[in-house]
Amino acid sequence: MHPTCRPLTVLVLLLGLLLAGMMPSAAATRTDRDPFIAEILALTNQHRTAHGLPPVVWNQAIADISQAWAEEQNRRITKDTFEMKTIHRDGYGSWQIPAGWDWYTENIGINNNARQIVDWWMSSTAHRAGILNPKATDVGLGWMKTTHPDYHGMYVVVENLAGYPGTRADLPPADLSPVREGDVAAVDESGYLYVYPSALGGDLWNRTYLSSGWEDVIQLEVADWNSDGIQDIIARWSDGRLTVHYGQSSGGLSAATTIGSSGWSGYDVEATRWKKDEKHPGLIARHTASGRLYLYANPTGARHGSRTLIGTGFKGMETLTLDYDADGKMDLVARTATGTGQLKLYRSNGSGRFISGTRKIIRSSGFGKFTHLSTAPAHLGEGTTGILGREKSGDLRYFPVAPNKVRNGITIGVGGWDTLTLGS
């Protein structure tokens, strides 16, 4: 006996199939365990952490809204109806996400992979401002891989960021200090001051504008001059002044405070804790004409104090300080004035004096081609140190220093650095 199907039943089934073909399917569920989502989330939070901001946390309810809009954009691409002017929905998705937010934005990107998506957002002023907004607490992400031949398998990604007071109360406070240990400060030919955050050995393509009016600066130093845990900018000016701009935890730099009112144009300076018991970093100042080396105390974290002669014979050399042998005592490294650029080590006793003896050659050659040398502490992370060097070609190099060894350099900037005044 064969089953039969009544005409009414067939009609209902056909109608159901027809409607199913007309209705959009439910959006896929993407969670933070999705590898593509996890990479974008990690990159987003890496940029926030690098700027002293707490990470944004995953919000699945927001993510479902993000995913639905990513699918809608992909449908439009497939049907050749996609337009940039309608890439954002009304309200940018703020009408759909859970209520209670006090800040919101939406980022959309189309590119080949997660890193290119985030890199593009970070290169766009508006998108970058959203990722780095201190009010952001929650994030949702959605994505679709295109099938339209003109898009070559690119990804459509929607990122919705929101700020919720309840989440914010559980997050660590933001640190908006403009400069961090390991960063590189730079003044361009227009007198604009920028900070290049450490990329932990990667290319320093990203920079943050701080202020203008630095046309007459001839040297920069990054140091925590008043020991408040926030890095400051020390500047030596062509008129002989020495100033400090204190970093602010709320963002930006203070107005200049004078460390020395005149006479500094003939010195090369470095801020460092030359003595182990110093409360604040002092100044190692090399008089370029005579080659004498002085230590200037910093008793209050403001103006410098008295000076002490600590060495002679450094005329024509470039000097920098670091704890070369990791014994807790600061040492001095000098590039020789002649030849191909040897590096000599002058070890200190931790009390302000050099240890007598033959000066060890720690690099026999190769440093004569550098037009800038400075110590770059924490550039590869907390507890690390190294040497920042700019080649005559304009490339920027970093040489990690491990106990008793200057390691091979890595390129952290390609071309264009020769026009900048640098500090680290």
Coordinates of C-alpha atoms in Angstrom, one line a residue:
M1 CA 0.0 0.0 0.0
H2 CA 1.5 3.3 -1.1
P3 CA 1.1 6.5 1.0
T4 CA -1.0 9.3 -0.6
C5 CA -0.7 13.0 -0.2
R6 CA -3.9 15.1 -0.1
P7 CA -4.0 18.2 -2.4
L8 CA -4.3 20.6 0.6
T9 CA -1.2 19.1 2.2
V10 CA 0.8 19.5 -1.0
L11 CA -0.3 23.2 -1.3
V12 CA 0.8 23.9 2.3
L13 CA 4.2 22.3 1.7
L14 CA 4.8 24.2 -1.6
L15 CA 3.8 27.5 0.1
G16 CA 6.2 26.8 2.9
L17 CA 9.0 26.1 0.6
L18 CA 8.3 29.2 -1.4
L19 CA 8.2 31.4 1.7
A20 CA 11.4 29.8 3.0
G21 CA 13.1 30.8 -0.3
M22 CA 11.9 34.4 0.0
M23 CA 12.7 34.9 3.7
P24 CA 16.3 35.7 4.7
S25 CA 18.0 33.0 6.8
A26 CA 18.8 33.6 10.4
A27 CA 22.3 35.1 10.9
A28 CA 25.1 32.8 11.8
T29 CA 26.3 32.9 15.4
R30 CA 30.0 34.0 15.7
T31 CA 31.6 33.8 19.1
D32 CA 34.9 34.9 20.4
R33 CA 36.1 31.4 20.0
D34 CA 35.9 31.8 16.2
P35 CA 39.6 32.1 15.1
F36 CA 39.0 35.1 12.8
I37 CA 37.0 36.9 15.5
A38 CA 39.7 36.1 18.1
E39 CA 42.4 37.6 15.9
I40 CA 40.5 40.9 15.3
L41 CA 39.6 41.1 19.0
A42 CA 43.3 40.5 20.0
L43 CA 44.6 43.1 17.6
T44 CA 42.0 45.6 18.8
N45 CA 43.0 45.1 22.4
Q46 CA 46.7 45.2 21.6
H47 CA 46.2 48.7 20.2
R48 CA 44.2 49.7 23.3
T49 CA 46.7 48.3 25.7
A50 CA 49.6 50.1 23.9
H51 CA 47.7 53.3 24.5
G52 CA 47.1 52.7 28.2
L53 CA 43.5 51.7 27.7
P54 CA 41.7 48.7 29.3
P55 CA 40.7 46.0 26.9
V56 CA 37.1 45.9 25.5
V57 CA 35.2 42.7 26.5
W58 CA 33.2 40.4 24.3
N59 CA 29.4 41.0 24.2
Q60 CA 27.6 38.2 22.4
A61 CA 24.3 40.2 22.1
I62 CA 26.2 43.0 20.3
A63 CA 28.0 40.4 18.2
D64 CA 24.7 39.0 16.9
I65 CA 23.8 42.4 15.7
S66 CA 27.2 42.8 14.0
Q67 CA 26.9 39.4 12.3
A68 CA 23.5 40.2 10.9
W69 CA 24.8 43.4 9.3
A70 CA 27.9 41.7 7.9
E71 CA 25.6 39.2 6.2
E72 CA 23.5 42.0 4.9
Q73 CA 26.5 43.8 3.4
N74 CA 27.7 40.5 1.8
R75 CA 24.2 39.9 0.3
R76 CA 24.4 43.4 -1.3
I77 CA 27.9 42.6 -2.7
T78 CA 26.7 39.4 -4.1
K79 CA 23.7 41.1 -5.8
D80 CA 25.8 44.1 -7.0
T81 CA 23.7 46.5 -4.9
F82 CA 26.4 47.4 -2.4
E83 CA 27.1 51.1 -2.0
M84 CA 29.4 53.0 0.4
K85 CA 26.8 55.6 1.1
T86 CA 24.5 53.0 2.7
I87 CA 27.3 50.8 4.3
H88 CA 26.0 51.9 7.8
R89 CA 22.4 51.3 8.8
D90 CA 20.4 54.0 10.4
G91 CA 21.8 54.7 13.9
Y92 CA 24.9 52.6 13.0
G93 CA 23.4 49.7 14.9
S94 CA 22.9 51.6 18.1
W95 CA 19.1 51.0 17.9
Q96 CA 19.6 47.2 17.9
I97 CA 22.2 46.6 20.6
P98 CA 21.3 46.2 24.2
A99 CA 20.2 49.4 25.9
G100 CA 22.1 51.2 28.7
W101 CA 25.2 52.3 26.7
D102 CA 26.6 55.9 27.1
W103 CA 28.9 55.7 24.1
Y104 CA 28.8 53.9 20.8
T105 CA 30.4 53.5 17.3
E106 CA 30.5 51.1 14.4
N107 CA 33.5 50.2 12.3
I108 CA 33.2 48.3 8.9
G109 CA 36.0 47.0 6.8
I110 CA 36.5 44.9 3.7
N111 CA 40.0 43.4 3.2
N112 CA 42.0 40.2 2.8
N113 CA 42.6 39.2 6.4
A114 CA 42.1 40.2 10.0
R115 CA 45.4 42.2 10.3
Q116 CA 44.7 44.2 7.2
I117 CA 41.2 45.0 8.5
V118 CA 42.5 46.3 11.8
D119 CA 45.5 48.1 10.2
W120 CA 43.2 50.0 7.9
W121 CA 40.9 51.0 10.8
M122 CA 44.0 52.2 12.7
S123 CA 45.1 54.3 9.7
S124 CA 41.7 56.0 9.5
T125 CA 41.3 58.9 11.9
A126 CA 37.6 58.2 12.6
H127 CA 37.9 54.4 13.0
R128 CA 41.1 54.7 15.1
A129 CA 39.3 57.2 17.4
G130 CA 36.6 54.6 18.0
I131 CA 39.0 51.8 18.8
L132 CA 41.0 54.0 21.2
N133 CA 38.0 55.7 22.8
P134 CA 38.4 55.5 26.6
K135 CA 34.7 55.1 27.0
A136 CA 34.5 51.9 25.0
T137 CA 33.9 48.8 27.2
D138 CA 32.1 46.1 25.1
V139 CA 32.6 44.9 21.5
G140 CA 30.8 42.6 19.1
L141 CA 32.1 41.4 15.8
G142 CA 30.7 39.7 12.7
W143 CA 32.2 38.7 9.4
M144 CA 31.4 37.1 6.0
K145 CA 33.7 35.9 3.3
T146 CA 32.7 37.3 -0.1
T147 CA 32.0 35.1 -3.1
H148 CA 31.6 37.9 -5.7
P149 CA 34.4 37.4 -8.2
D150 CA 35.4 41.1 -8.1
Y151 CA 36.1 40.9 -4.3
H152 CA 38.5 37.9 -4.6
G153 CA 37.4 36.3 -1.4
M154 CA 37.8 39.3 0.8
Y155 CA 36.2 39.5 4.3
V156 CA 33.4 41.9 5.2
V157 CA 33.8 42.7 8.9
V158 CA 31.5 44.7 11.2
E159 CA 32.8 45.8 14.6
N160 CA 30.4 47.5 17.0
L161 CA 31.9 49.1 20.1
A162 CA 29.8 50.4 23.0
G163 CA 30.4 51.8 26.4
Y164 CA 28.4 50.5 29.4
P165 CA 28.8 52.0 32.9
G166 CA 28.3 48.6 34.5
T167 CA 31.2 47.0 32.5
R168 CA 33.4 50.1 33.0
A169 CA 33.2 49.7 36.8
D170 CA 34.8 46.3 36.6
L171 CA 37.7 47.4 34.2
P172 CA 41.0 48.8 35.3
P173 CA 41.3 52.6 34.9
A174 CA 42.7 54.0 31.7
D175 CA 46.2 55.3 31.6
L176 CA 46.2 58.1 28.9
S177 CA 49.8 59.2 29.5
P178 CA 51.1 60.3 26.1
V179 CA 54.6 58.6 26.2
R180 CA 55.6 55.3 27.6
E181 CA 58.9 53.7 28.3
G182 CA 60.1 52.0 25.1
D183 CA 58.4 54.6 22.8
V184 CA 60.4 56.8 20.4
A185 CA 59.7 60.6 20.3
A186 CA 60.3 62.5 17.1
V187 CA 60.1 66.1 15.9
D188 CA 59.6 66.7 12.2
E189 CA 60.8 69.6 10.0
S190 CA 57.6 71.5 10.7
G191 CA 58.2 71.4 14.5
Y192 CA 55.5 68.8 15.2
L193 CA 56.1 66.4 18.1
Y194 CA 55.0 62.8 17.5
V195 CA 55.4 59.6 19.6
Y196 CA 55.9 56.2 17.9
P197 CA 54.7 53.5 20.3
S198 CA 57.0 50.5 20.6
A199 CA 56.0 47.7 18.2
L200 CA 58.1 45.2 20.2
G201 CA 60.6 44.9 17.5
G202 CA 58.2 45.5 14.6
D203 CA 58.1 48.4 12.2
L204 CA 57.3 51.8 13.8
W205 CA 54.7 52.8 11.2
N206 CA 52.1 54.0 13.8
R207 CA 52.5 57.4 15.4
T208 CA 50.5 59.8 17.6
Y209 CA 50.6 63.6 17.3
L210 CA 51.3 65.4 20.6
S211 CA 51.9 69.1 19.9
S212 CA 53.5 71.8 17.8
G213 CA 56.1 74.5 18.4
W214 CA 59.2 72.3 18.6
E215 CA 61.0 73.8 15.6
D216 CA 64.0 74.9 17.6
V217 CA 64.6 71.7 19.6
I218 CA 68.0 70.1 18.9
Q219 CA 67.7 67.1 21.3
L220 CA 65.0 65.0 22.9
E221 CA 65.0 62.6 25.8
V222 CA 62.2 60.4 27.1
A223 CA 62.5 59.9 30.9
D224 CA 60.4 60.0 34.1
W225 CA 62.0 63.1 35.3
N226 CA 59.8 63.6 38.4
S227 CA 59.5 59.8 39.2
D228 CA 55.7 59.8 39.1
G229 CA 55.4 56.7 36.9
I230 CA 54.7 58.7 33.7
Q231 CA 57.3 59.3 31.1
D232 CA 58.2 63.0 30.3
I233 CA 59.9 64.8 27.4
I234 CA 63.2 66.6 28.1
A235 CA 64.2 69.0 25.4
R236 CA 67.4 70.9 24.6
W237 CA 66.8 74.0 22.6
S238 CA 69.0 76.0 20.1
D239 CA 68.9 79.0 22.4
G240 CA 70.6 77.0 25.2
R241 CA 67.5 76.2 27.3
L242 CA 66.8 72.8 28.8
T243 CA 63.2 72.1 29.6
V244 CA 60.9 69.2 30.7
H245 CA 57.3 68.7 29.6
Y246 CA 55.7 66.4 32.1
G247 CA 53.4 63.6 30.8
Q248 CA 49.9 63.7 32.1
S249 CA 47.9 60.6 33.1
S250 CA 44.8 62.2 31.6
G251 CA 46.6 62.7 28.3
G252 CA 49.0 65.2 26.7
L253 CA 52.0 67.1 28.0
S254 CA 52.2 69.9 30.5
A255 CA 53.6 73.3 29.5
A256 CA 57.4 73.5 29.6
T257 CA 59.2 73.6 33.0
T258 CA 62.7 75.0 32.8
I259 CA 65.5 72.7 34.0
G260 CA 68.3 75.0 32.9
S261 CA 67.8 78.5 31.6
S262 CA 70.9 78.9 29.4
G263 CA 74.2 77.4 28.3
W264 CA 73.1 74.0 27.2
S265 CA 73.6 74.4 23.5
G266 CA 77.2 73.1 23.9
Y267 CA 76.2 69.9 25.7
D268 CA 74.8 66.5 24.7
V269 CA 72.6 65.2 27.6
E270 CA 71.0 62.0 28.7
A271 CA 68.6 61.5 31.6
T272 CA 69.5 58.5 33.6
R273 CA 69.9 57.1 37.2
W274 CA 73.7 57.2 37.2
K275 CA 73.8 56.5 40.9
K276 CA 71.9 53.6 42.5
D277 CA 70.5 55.7 45.3
E278 CA 69.1 58.6 43.2
K279 CA 65.4 59.3 43.8
H280 CA 65.1 61.0 40.4
P281 CA 67.1 60.5 37.2
G282 CA 69.9 63.0 36.8
L283 CA 71.7 64.3 33.7
I284 CA 74.8 62.9 32.1
A285 CA 76.1 65.9 30.2
R286 CA 79.0 65.7 27.7
H287 CA 80.6 69.1 26.9
T288 CA 81.1 68.6 23.1
A289 CA 84.0 71.1 22.8
S290 CA 86.2 69.8 25.7
G291 CA 85.0 66.2 26.0
R292 CA 84.4 66.6 29.7
L293 CA 81.6 64.5 31.2
Y294 CA 79.5 65.9 34.0
L295 CA 76.7 64.5 36.3
Y296 CA 74.0 67.0 37.1
A297 CA 71.8 66.0 40.1
N298 CA 68.0 66.2 40.0
P299 CA 67.1 66.7 43.7
T300 CA 63.4 67.6 43.3
G301 CA 62.2 66.4 39.9
A302 CA 62.2 70.0 38.5
R303 CA 65.4 72.1 38.1
H304 CA 68.8 70.5 38.0
G305 CA 71.1 70.7 41.0
S306 CA 74.9 70.9 41.3
R307 CA 77.2 69.2 38.9
T308 CA 80.2 66.8 39.4
L309 CA 82.9 66.1 36.9
I310 CA 83.0 62.3 36.3
G311 CA 85.2 61.9 33.2
T312 CA 87.4 63.5 30.5
G313 CA 88.5 62.5 27.1
F314 CA 85.1 62.1 25.4
K315 CA 85.6 64.7 22.7
G316 CA 84.1 63.6 19.4
M317 CA 82.5 60.6 20.9
E318 CA 78.8 59.7 21.2
T319 CA 77.8 58.4 24.7
L320 CA 74.8 56.6 26.2
T321 CA 74.1 54.9 29.4
L322 CA 72.7 51.4 30.2
D323 CA 73.4 48.6 32.6
Y324 CA 75.4 46.5 30.2
D325 CA 76.3 43.7 32.6
A326 CA 73.0 43.6 34.5
D327 CA 74.7 44.2 37.9
G328 CA 72.3 46.9 38.9
K329 CA 74.8 49.7 38.2
M330 CA 74.6 52.0 35.3
D331 CA 77.4 51.9 32.8
L332 CA 78.4 54.2 29.9
V333 CA 78.9 53.1 26.3
A334 CA 80.9 55.4 24.0
R335 CA 81.3 55.3 20.2
T336 CA 84.8 56.1 19.3
A337 CA 85.5 59.3 17.3
T338 CA 87.6 57.7 14.6
G339 CA 87.4 54.5 12.5
T340 CA 84.3 52.5 11.7
G341 CA 82.6 53.1 15.0
Q342 CA 83.7 50.9 17.9
L343 CA 81.7 50.8 21.1
K344 CA 83.7 51.0 24.3
L345 CA 82.4 50.1 27.8
Y346 CA 83.0 52.3 30.8
R347 CA 81.7 50.4 33.8
S348 CA 80.6 52.4 36.9
N349 CA 80.7 51.5 40.6
G350 CA 77.1 52.6 41.2
S351 CA 78.1 55.6 43.3
G352 CA 78.9 58.0 40.5
R353 CA 82.4 57.0 39.5
F354 CA 83.9 54.8 36.7
I355 CA 85.7 51.6 37.6
S356 CA 89.4 51.9 36.6
G357 CA 90.9 49.5 34.1
T358 CA 91.1 48.8 30.4
R359 CA 88.0 49.8 28.5
K360 CA 86.4 46.8 26.9
I361 CA 85.5 46.9 23.2
I362 CA 81.9 45.6 23.1
R363 CA 81.4 46.1 19.3
S364 CA 84.5 46.3 17.2
S365 CA 83.0 48.1 14.2
G366 CA 79.8 49.0 12.4
F367 CA 78.5 52.0 14.4
G368 CA 80.2 54.7 12.4
K369 CA 77.3 54.9 10.0
F370 CA 74.8 56.0 12.6
T371 CA 73.7 59.7 12.9
H372 CA 71.7 59.1 16.1
L373 CA 72.4 56.8 19.0
S374 CA 70.4 56.6 22.2
T375 CA 69.4 54.1 24.9
A376 CA 66.0 52.6 24.3
P377 CA 64.9 50.9 27.5
A378 CA 61.9 48.6 27.5
H379 CA 61.5 48.7 23.7
L380 CA 61.1 45.0 23.6
G381 CA 59.1 44.9 26.8
E382 CA 59.5 45.6 30.5
G383 CA 63.0 44.8 31.8
T384 CA 64.7 44.9 28.4
T385 CA 67.2 47.4 27.1
G386 CA 68.9 48.2 23.9
I387 CA 70.4 50.9 21.6
L388 CA 68.4 52.9 19.1
G389 CA 70.4 53.9 16.0
R390 CA 69.5 55.9 12.9
E391 CA 71.6 55.1 9.8
K392 CA 72.7 57.7 7.3
S393 CA 70.3 56.1 4.8
G394 CA 67.4 57.1 7.1
D395 CA 66.7 53.6 8.3
L396 CA 66.0 53.0 12.0
R397 CA 67.7 50.1 13.8
Y398 CA 67.4 48.6 17.3
F399 CA 70.1 46.6 19.0
P400 CA 69.0 44.5 21.9
V401 CA 71.4 44.4 24.8
A402 CA 71.5 41.2 26.9
P403 CA 73.9 40.9 29.8
N404 CA 77.4 41.5 28.5
K405 CA 76.4 41.4 24.8
V406 CA 75.1 43.8 22.1
R407 CA 73.0 41.6 19.9
N408 CA 72.5 42.0 16.1
G409 CA 70.3 44.9 15.1
I410 CA 66.8 44.7 13.8
T411 CA 65.2 47.2 11.4
I412 CA 62.3 49.0 13.0
G413 CA 61.9 51.8 10.5
V414 CA 62.6 51.9 6.7
G415 CA 63.6 55.3 5.2
G416 CA 62.6 58.8 6.2
W417 CA 63.9 58.9 9.7
D418 CA 66.9 61.1 8.7
T419 CA 64.7 64.2 8.7
L420 CA 63.6 63.8 12.3
T421 CA 65.0 64.8 15.7
L422 CA 64.7 61.6 17.8
G423 CA 64.6 60.8 21.4
S424 CA 64.1 57.6 23.4

